[in-house]
CSV table of C-alpha atoms and ligand atoms in Angstrom, one decimal:
chain,number,residue,atom,x,y,z
A,16,UNK,CA,91.2,85.0,116.5
A,17,UNK,CA,90.7,87.3,113.5
A,18,UNK,CA,87.4,89.1,113.3
A,19,UNK,CA,88.1,90.1,109.7
A,20,UNK,CA,85.7,87.5,108.1
A,21,UNK,CA,82.9,88.7,110.4
A,22,UNK,CA,83.6,92.4,109.5
A,23,UNK,CA,84.0,91.6,105.7
A,24,UNK,CA,80.6,89.8,105.8
A,25,UNK,CA,79.0,92.7,107.7
A,26,UNK,CA,80.4,95.2,105.3
A,27,UNK,CA,79.1,93.1,102.3
A,28,UNK,CA,75.6,93.1,103.8
A,29,UNK,CA,75.7,96.8,104.6
A,30,UNK,CA,76.8,97.6,101.1
A,31,UNK,CA,74.1,95.4,99.6
A,32,UNK,CA,71.5,97.2,101.7
A,33,UNK,CA,72.6,100.6,100.6
A,34,UNK,CA,73.0,99.7,97.0
A,35,UNK,CA,69.5,98.1,96.7
A,36,UNK,CA,67.8,101.6,96.3
A,37,UNK,CA,70.2,102.8,93.6
A,38,UNK,CA,69.5,103.0,89.9
A,39,UNK,CA,71.4,100.1,88.4
A,40,UNK,CA,72.2,101.9,85.0
A,41,UNK,CA,73.4,105.1,86.8
A,42,UNK,CA,75.6,103.0,89.1
A,43,UNK,CA,77.1,101.1,86.2
A,44,UNK,CA,77.9,104.3,84.3
A,45,UNK,CA,79.5,105.8,87.4
A,46,UNK,CA,81.5,102.7,88.0
A,47,UNK,CA,82.8,102.9,84.4
A,48,UNK,CA,83.8,106.5,84.9
A,49,UNK,CA,85.6,105.7,88.1
A,50,UNK,CA,87.5,102.8,86.6
A,51,UNK,CA,88.7,105.0,83.7
A,52,UNK,CA,89.7,107.8,86.2
A,53,UNK,CA,91.6,105.5,88.5
A,54,UNK,CA,93.5,104.1,85.5
A,55,UNK,CA,94.9,107.5,84.5
A,56,UNK,CA,96.9,108.0,87.8
A,57,UNK,CA,97.1,111.8,87.6
A,58,UNK,CA,96.6,114.1,90.6
A,59,UNK,CA,93.0,115.1,91.0
A,60,UNK,CA,92.3,118.8,90.5
A,61,UNK,CA,88.7,118.3,91.8
A,62,UNK,CA,87.3,115.5,94.0
A,63,UNK,CA,86.9,112.3,92.0
A,64,UNK,CA,84.0,111.2,94.2
A,65,UNK,CA,82.1,114.2,92.8
A,66,UNK,CA,78.5,113.0,93.3
A,67,UNK,CA,76.4,110.7,95.4
A,68,UNK,CA,76.2,108.1,92.7
A,69,UNK,CA,80.0,108.1,92.2
A,70,UNK,CA,80.3,107.5,96.0
A,71,UNK,CA,77.8,104.7,95.8
A,72,UNK,CA,79.7,103.2,92.8
A,73,UNK,CA,83.0,103.5,94.7
A,74,UNK,CA,81.6,101.8,97.7
A,75,UNK,CA,80.1,98.9,95.7
A,76,UNK,CA,83.0,98.1,93.4
A,77,UNK,CA,86.2,99.4,95.2
A,78,UNK,CA,85.5,99.4,98.9
A,79,UNK,CA,85.5,95.6,99.4
A,80,UNK,CA,88.9,95.5,97.6
A,81,UNK,CA,90.5,98.3,99.6
A,82,UNK,CA,89.0,96.7,102.7
A,83,UNK,CA,90.6,93.4,101.9
A,84,UNK,CA,94.0,94.9,101.1
A,85,UNK,CA,94.0,96.9,104.4
A,86,UNK,CA,93.0,93.8,106.4
A,87,UNK,CA,96.0,92.0,105.0
A,88,UNK,CA,98.3,94.9,105.8
A,89,UNK,CA,97.0,95.5,109.3
A,90,UNK,CA,97.2,91.7,110.0
A,91,UNK,CA,100.9,92.0,109.3
A,92,UNK,CA,101.2,95.1,111.5
A,93,UNK,CA,99.3,93.3,114.3
A,94,UNK,CA,101.8,90.4,114.1
A,95,UNK,CA,104.4,92.9,115.3
A,96,UNK,CA,102.5,93.0,118.6
A,97,UNK,CA,100.7,96.4,118.2
A,98,UNK,CA,97.3,96.9,119.9
A,99,UNK,CA,96.2,100.5,119.0
A,100,UNK,CA,93.4,102.0,121.0
A,101,UNK,CA,92.7,104.9,118.5
A,102,UNK,CA,92.6,105.1,114.7
A,103,UNK,CA,92.7,108.2,112.5
A,104,UNK,CA,92.0,107.5,108.8
A,105,UNK,CA,93.1,110.3,106.5
A,106,UNK,CA,91.3,110.4,103.2
A,107,UNK,CA,89.2,107.6,104.6
A,108,UNK,CA,86.3,108.1,102.2
A,109,UNK,CA,83.5,105.6,103.0
A,110,UNK,CA,85.7,104.0,105.7
A,111,UNK,CA,87.3,100.9,104.2
A,112,UNK,CA,90.5,101.2,106.4
A,113,UNK,CA,88.3,101.7,109.5
A,114,UNK,CA,86.4,98.5,108.8
A,115,UNK,CA,89.7,96.7,108.3
A,116,UNK,CA,91.2,98.1,111.5
A,117,UNK,CA,88.2,97.2,113.5
A,118,UNK,CA,88.3,93.7,112.3
A,119,UNK,CA,92.0,93.2,113.1
A,120,UNK,CA,92.4,95.2,116.3
A,121,UNK,CA,90.0,94.3,119.1
A,122,UNK,CA,91.9,96.9,121.1
A,123,UNK,CA,90.4,99.8,119.2
A,124,UNK,CA,88.2,102.2,121.2
A,125,UNK,CA,87.9,105.2,119.0
A,126,UNK,CA,87.9,105.6,115.2
A,127,UNK,CA,87.9,108.9,113.3
A,128,UNK,CA,87.6,109.0,109.5
A,129,UNK,CA,88.5,112.3,107.7
A,130,UNK,CA,87.7,113.1,104.1
A,131,UNK,CA,86.9,116.0,101.8
A,132,UNK,CA,83.8,114.5,100.3
A,133,UNK,CA,80.7,114.8,102.5
A,134,UNK,CA,78.7,112.2,100.5
A,135,UNK,CA,81.4,109.6,101.1
A,136,UNK,CA,81.4,110.4,104.8
A,137,UNK,CA,77.6,110.2,104.9
A,138,UNK,CA,77.6,106.8,103.3
A,139,UNK,CA,80.4,105.7,105.7
A,140,UNK,CA,78.1,106.6,108.6
A,141,UNK,CA,75.2,104.6,107.2
A,142,UNK,CA,77.5,101.6,106.6
A,143,UNK,CA,78.8,101.4,110.1
A,144,UNK,CA,75.4,101.8,111.8
A,145,UNK,CA,75.1,98.0,112.5
A,146,UNK,CA,78.8,97.2,112.5
A,147,UNK,CA,79.9,94.3,114.6
A,148,UNK,CA,82.3,96.2,116.8
A,149,UNK,CA,81.4,99.1,119.1
A,150,UNK,CA,84.4,101.3,118.1
A,151,UNK,CA,83.3,101.0,114.4
A,152,UNK,CA,79.6,101.5,115.1
A,153,UNK,CA,80.6,104.6,117.1
A,154,UNK,CA,83.1,105.9,114.5
A,155,UNK,CA,83.2,109.7,113.7
A,156,UNK,CA,83.2,110.7,110.1
A,157,UNK,CA,84.2,114.3,109.7
A,158,UNK,CA,84.9,116.6,106.7
A,159,UNK,CA,88.5,117.8,106.4
A,160,UNK,CA,91.0,118.6,103.7
A,161,UNK,CA,94.5,117.4,103.2
A,162,UNK,CA,96.9,120.1,104.4
A,163,UNK,CA,94.3,121.3,106.9
A,164,UNK,CA,93.5,118.2,109.0
A,165,UNK,CA,92.3,118.9,112.5
A,166,UNK,CA,94.8,118.5,115.3
A,167,UNK,CA,93.9,115.0,116.4
A,168,UNK,CA,96.3,112.3,117.5
A,169,UNK,CA,96.0,108.5,117.3
A,170,UNK,CA,97.9,105.4,118.0
A,171,UNK,CA,97.4,104.4,114.4
A,172,UNK,CA,97.0,106.6,111.3
A,173,UNK,CA,96.0,105.0,108.0
A,174,UNK,CA,96.4,106.6,104.6
A,175,UNK,CA,94.7,104.1,102.3
A,176,UNK,CA,94.8,104.6,98.5
A,177,UNK,CA,94.9,108.4,98.7
A,178,UNK,CA,98.4,109.4,97.6
A,179,UNK,CA,97.7,108.8,93.8
A,180,UNK,CA,95.1,111.6,93.9
A,181,UNK,CA,97.7,114.1,95.1
A,182,UNK,CA,100.8,115.7,93.6
A,183,UNK,CA,104.2,114.9,95.1
A,184,UNK,CA,104.3,118.0,97.3
A,185,UNK,CA,100.8,117.2,98.7
A,186,UNK,CA,101.8,113.6,99.2
A,187,UNK,CA,104.9,114.6,101.3
A,188,UNK,CA,102.7,117.0,103.3
A,189,UNK,CA,100.1,114.3,103.9
A,190,UNK,CA,102.8,111.8,105.1
A,191,UNK,CA,104.3,114.4,107.5
A,192,UNK,CA,100.8,115.3,108.7
A,193,UNK,CA,100.2,111.6,109.4
A,194,UNK,CA,103.5,111.2,111.2
A,195,UNK,CA,102.8,114.2,113.4
A,196,UNK,CA,99.4,112.8,114.4
A,197,UNK,CA,100.2,109.1,114.7
A,198,UNK,CA,102.4,106.8,116.8
A,199,UNK,CA,102.2,104.3,114.0
A,200,UNK,CA,101.5,105.1,110.3
A,201,UNK,CA,100.3,102.7,107.6
A,202,UNK,CA,100.3,103.7,104.0
A,203,UNK,CA,98.7,101.5,101.3
A,204,UNK,CA,98.6,102.1,97.5
A,205,UNK,CA,97.6,100.1,94.4
A,206,UNK,CA,100.1,97.4,93.7
A,207,UNK,CA,101.3,98.9,90.5
A,208,UNK,CA,104.8,100.2,89.6
A,209,UNK,CA,103.7,103.8,90.3
A,210,UNK,CA,101.9,102.8,93.6
A,211,UNK,CA,105.1,101.1,94.7
A,212,UNK,CA,107.2,104.2,93.7
A,213,UNK,CA,105.0,106.3,95.9
A,214,UNK,CA,105.3,103.8,98.8
A,215,UNK,CA,109.1,103.9,98.4
A,216,UNK,CA,109.1,107.7,98.8
A,217,UNK,CA,107.0,107.3,102.0
A,218,UNK,CA,109.4,104.7,103.3
A,219,UNK,CA,112.3,107.0,102.7
A,220,UNK,CA,110.6,109.8,104.6
A,221,UNK,CA,109.7,107.5,107.5
A,222,UNK,CA,113.3,106.2,107.8
A,223,UNK,CA,114.8,109.7,107.4
A,224,UNK,CA,112.7,110.7,110.5
A,225,UNK,CA,114.1,107.8,112.5
A,226,UNK,CA,110.9,105.7,112.4
A,227,UNK,CA,111.1,101.9,112.7
A,228,UNK,CA,109.7,99.9,109.8
A,229,UNK,CA,107.0,97.4,110.8
A,230,UNK,CA,106.7,96.0,107.3
A,231,UNK,CA,106.7,94.7,104.7
A,232,UNK,CA,110.4,95.1,104.5
A,233,UNK,CA,112.4,93.0,107.0
A,234,UNK,CA,115.3,95.5,106.8
A,235,UNK,CA,115.9,99.2,106.5
A,236,UNK,CA,118.4,99.1,103.7
A,237,UNK,CA,117.6,100.2,100.1
A,238,UNK,CA,114.9,98.1,98.4
A,239,UNK,CA,116.8,95.3,96.8
A,240,UNK,CA,114.3,94.6,94.0
A,241,UNK,CA,115.7,94.7,90.4
A,242,UNK,CA,114.8,97.7,88.2
A,243,UNK,CA,111.4,97.0,86.6
A,244,UNK,CA,110.2,94.9,89.5
A,245,UNK,CA,108.0,96.3,92.2
A,246,UNK,CA,107.1,95.1,95.7
A,247,UNK,CA,103.4,94.3,95.9
A,248,UNK,CA,101.0,91.8,97.4
A,249,UNK,CA,97.5,90.4,96.8
A,250,UNK,CA,94.4,90.0,98.8
A,251,UNK,CA,91.7,87.7,97.5
A,252,UNK,CA,88.1,88.7,98.0
A,253,UNK,CA,84.7,87.3,97.0
A,254,UNK,CA,82.7,89.4,94.6
A,255,UNK,CA,79.1,89.9,95.4
A,256,UNK,CA,76.5,89.5,92.6
A,257,UNK,CA,76.2,93.3,92.6
A,258,UNK,CA,80.0,93.7,92.4
A,259,UNK,CA,80.1,91.2,89.4
A,260,UNK,CA,77.3,93.0,87.6
A,261,UNK,CA,78.9,96.4,88.1
A,262,UNK,CA,82.2,95.3,86.8
A,263,UNK,CA,80.8,93.0,84.1
A,264,UNK,CA,82.9,90.3,85.6
A,265,UNK,CA,82.4,86.6,85.6
A,266,UNK,CA,84.8,85.3,88.3
A,267,UNK,CA,83.4,85.0,91.8
A,268,UNK,CA,86.5,86.4,93.3
A,269,UNK,CA,89.2,89.0,92.5
A,270,UNK,CA,92.8,89.6,93.7
A,271,UNK,CA,93.4,93.1,94.8
A,272,UNK,CA,97.0,94.0,94.4
A,273,UNK,CA,98.5,96.5,96.8
A,274,UNK,CA,101.8,98.0,98.0
A,275,UNK,CA,102.3,99.2,101.5
A,276,UNK,CA,104.6,100.4,104.2
A,277,UNK,CA,104.1,100.7,108.0
A,278,UNK,CA,106.3,102.3,110.6
A,279,UNK,CA,106.3,103.2,114.3
A,280,UNK,CA,107.6,106.5,115.7
A,281,UNK,CA,110.8,106.5,117.7
A,282,UNK,CA,108.9,106.6,121.1
A,283,UNK,CA,107.0,103.4,120.2
A,284,UNK,CA,109.0,100.3,120.8
A,285,UNK,CA,108.4,97.9,118.0
A,286,UNK,CA,108.4,94.6,119.8
A,287,UNK,CA,110.9,92.2,118.4
A,288,UNK,CA,108.6,89.2,117.9
A,289,UNK,CA,108.9,86.4,115.4
A,290,UNK,CA,108.2,87.9,112.1
A,291,UNK,CA,110.1,91.1,112.8
A,292,UNK,CA,113.4,89.6,111.6
A,293,UNK,CA,112.0,87.0,109.1
A,294,UNK,CA,112.0,87.5,105.4
A,295,UNK,CA,108.9,88.6,103.5
A,296,UNK,CA,107.5,86.3,100.8
A,297,UNK,CA,107.3,88.3,97.5
A,298,UNK,CA,105.5,86.0,95.1
A,299,UNK,CA,103.2,83.0,95.2
A,300,UNK,CA,105.3,80.2,96.6
A,301,UNK,CA,106.0,77.2,94.4
A,302,UNK,CA,104.8,74.2,96.4
A,303,UNK,CA,106.4,71.0,95.0
A,304,UNK,CA,106.7,67.5,96.3
A,305,UNK,CA,109.2,67.6,99.2
A,306,UNK,CA,110.1,71.3,99.0
A,307,UNK,CA,108.6,74.8,98.8
A,308,UNK,CA,110.4,77.5,96.8
A,309,UNK,CA,110.0,81.1,97.7
A,310,UNK,CA,111.1,84.5,96.3
A,311,UNK,CA,111.8,86.5,99.5
A,312,UNK,CA,113.1,89.7,100.8
A,313,UNK,CA,115.7,89.0,103.5
A,314,UNK,CA,116.6,90.7,106.8
A,315,UNK,CA,120.2,91.2,105.4
A,316,UNK,CA,118.7,93.6,102.7
A,317,UNK,CA,118.9,91.1,99.8
A,318,UNK,CA,116.1,89.4,97.9
A,319,UNK,CA,116.1,86.1,96.1
A,320,UNK,CA,115.3,82.4,96.1
A,321,UNK,CA,114.8,80.5,99.3
A,322,UNK,CA,114.0,76.7,99.4
A,323,UNK,CA,112.6,74.9,102.4
A,324,UNK,CA,112.7,71.2,102.1
A,325,UNK,CA,111.0,68.4,103.9
A,326,UNK,CA,114.2,67.9,105.9
A,327,UNK,CA,113.4,71.2,107.7
A,328,UNK,CA,110.6,69.4,109.7
A,329,UNK,CA,108.4,71.9,111.4
A,330,UNK,CA,109.7,74.8,109.3
A,331,UNK,CA,108.7,72.8,106.2
A,332,UNK,CA,105.2,72.2,107.6
A,333,UNK,CA,104.8,76.0,108.1
A,334,UNK,CA,106.2,76.6,104.6
A,335,UNK,CA,103.4,74.5,103.1
A,336,UNK,CA,100.9,76.9,104.6
A,337,UNK,CA,102.8,80.1,103.9
A,338,UNK,CA,101.4,82.5,101.3
A,339,UNK,CA,102.6,85.5,99.2
A,340,UNK,CA,102.9,88.4,101.6
A,341,UNK,CA,103.5,86.3,104.8
A,342,UNK,CA,106.7,86.3,106.6
A,343,UNK,CA,109.1,83.5,105.6
A,344,UNK,CA,108.9,80.6,108.0
B,26,LIG,C1,90.6,106.2,96.3
B,26,LIG,S1,89.7,106.9,97.6
B,26,LIG,C2,90.2,105.9,99.0
B,26,LIG,C3,89.2,105.9,100.1
B,26,LIG,C4,89.5,105.0,101.2
B,26,LIG,N1,90.7,105.5,101.9
B,26,LIG,C5,89.7,103.6,100.8
B,26,LIG,O1,90.8,103.0,101.0
B,26,LIG,O2,88.8,103.0,100.2
B,26,LIG,C6,90.7,108.4,97.9
B,26,LIG,C7,90.0,109.3,99.0
B,26,LIG,O3,90.9,110.3,99.3
B,26,LIG,C8,90.1,111.5,99.5
B,26,LIG,N2,90.9,112.7,99.2
B,26,LIG,C9,91.6,112.9,98.0
B,26,LIG,N3,92.2,114.2,98.1
B,26,LIG,C10,91.8,114.7,99.3
B,26,LIG,C11,92.1,115.9,99.9
B,26,LIG,N4,92.8,116.9,99.3
B,26,LIG,N5,91.6,116.1,101.2
B,26,LIG,C12,90.8,115.2,101.8
B,26,LIG,N6,90.5,114.0,101.2
B,26,LIG,C13,91.0,113.7,100.0
B,26,LIG,C14,89.0,111.3,98.4
B,26,LIG,O4,87.9,112.2,98.7
B,26,LIG,C15,88.7,109.9,98.6
B,26,LIG,O5,87.7,109.6,99.5
């Protein structure tokens, strides 16, 4: 059973506790500055999380969303039968991916988060202090810089929402550094056309090195999406009152859009379970009376419309429950 809801709730309370001492006006101004900076998508010449208040703002308004996205991604990776014992999170900031991994993988015994910003790591340590899983509560947060990561190895390496802050050369180095250290690598980016473009480059590098894709693609051919389209998914998350106030938002939830790719190194056998060869649902399914219509990426390397009607029996029942981002029943 997924421990993600328990971890999401614990993260929300830890964030509420740490935000309660902060100056509300300062936090709101820092949030505005971060929103504007992340919109610009240019490599950062200096750390974006440049002060403690910016780190606090990031944790309050972005971390729940990156956590929700990574939980969806890692759920899909877990469905391939992986049970990592160690996690290395590169550019892990306040630890969103570590929280997601701890929620998804009960197998985790050790977690290391590396980042250039000491204030982010310090907040990460405070947040995990009462975390529901021992591996997360005992996580190591350590200062390190892209291009000079310590020589650590892990079953799973995550690179979550980091590439957009780097130029292409640094992105390529980060991906090969992740591949050198991990038996499985997961990269997630914002679900925008440029985030997808970065993910496609990572996918090409993983395939060129002979790695096995774990998702989201059900094939290793070129991406079949038409020009102008981009492969992305969404994770719904509840917004806390603090989150709503910081963003000046009224809705009690938001949909975090993300693009991702995950792959296993040649030595790691990707278990061929159900899901490994099924299509991937690329949009919200249209659930009509007697049939469900999907846009899906298919194992034969094509993408398009799939209809599952009532006549399909059990498959139709599973289609009624299927969501955007799931494997096609
Ligand atoms: C948008 S945040 C993402 C944080 C976290 N991975 C998440 O998903 O919430 C990008 C992170 O990458 C880190 N980062 C960017 N460039 C870096 C570099 N050159 N070396 C180490 N960390 C870097 C930043 O400090 C920041 O914590």
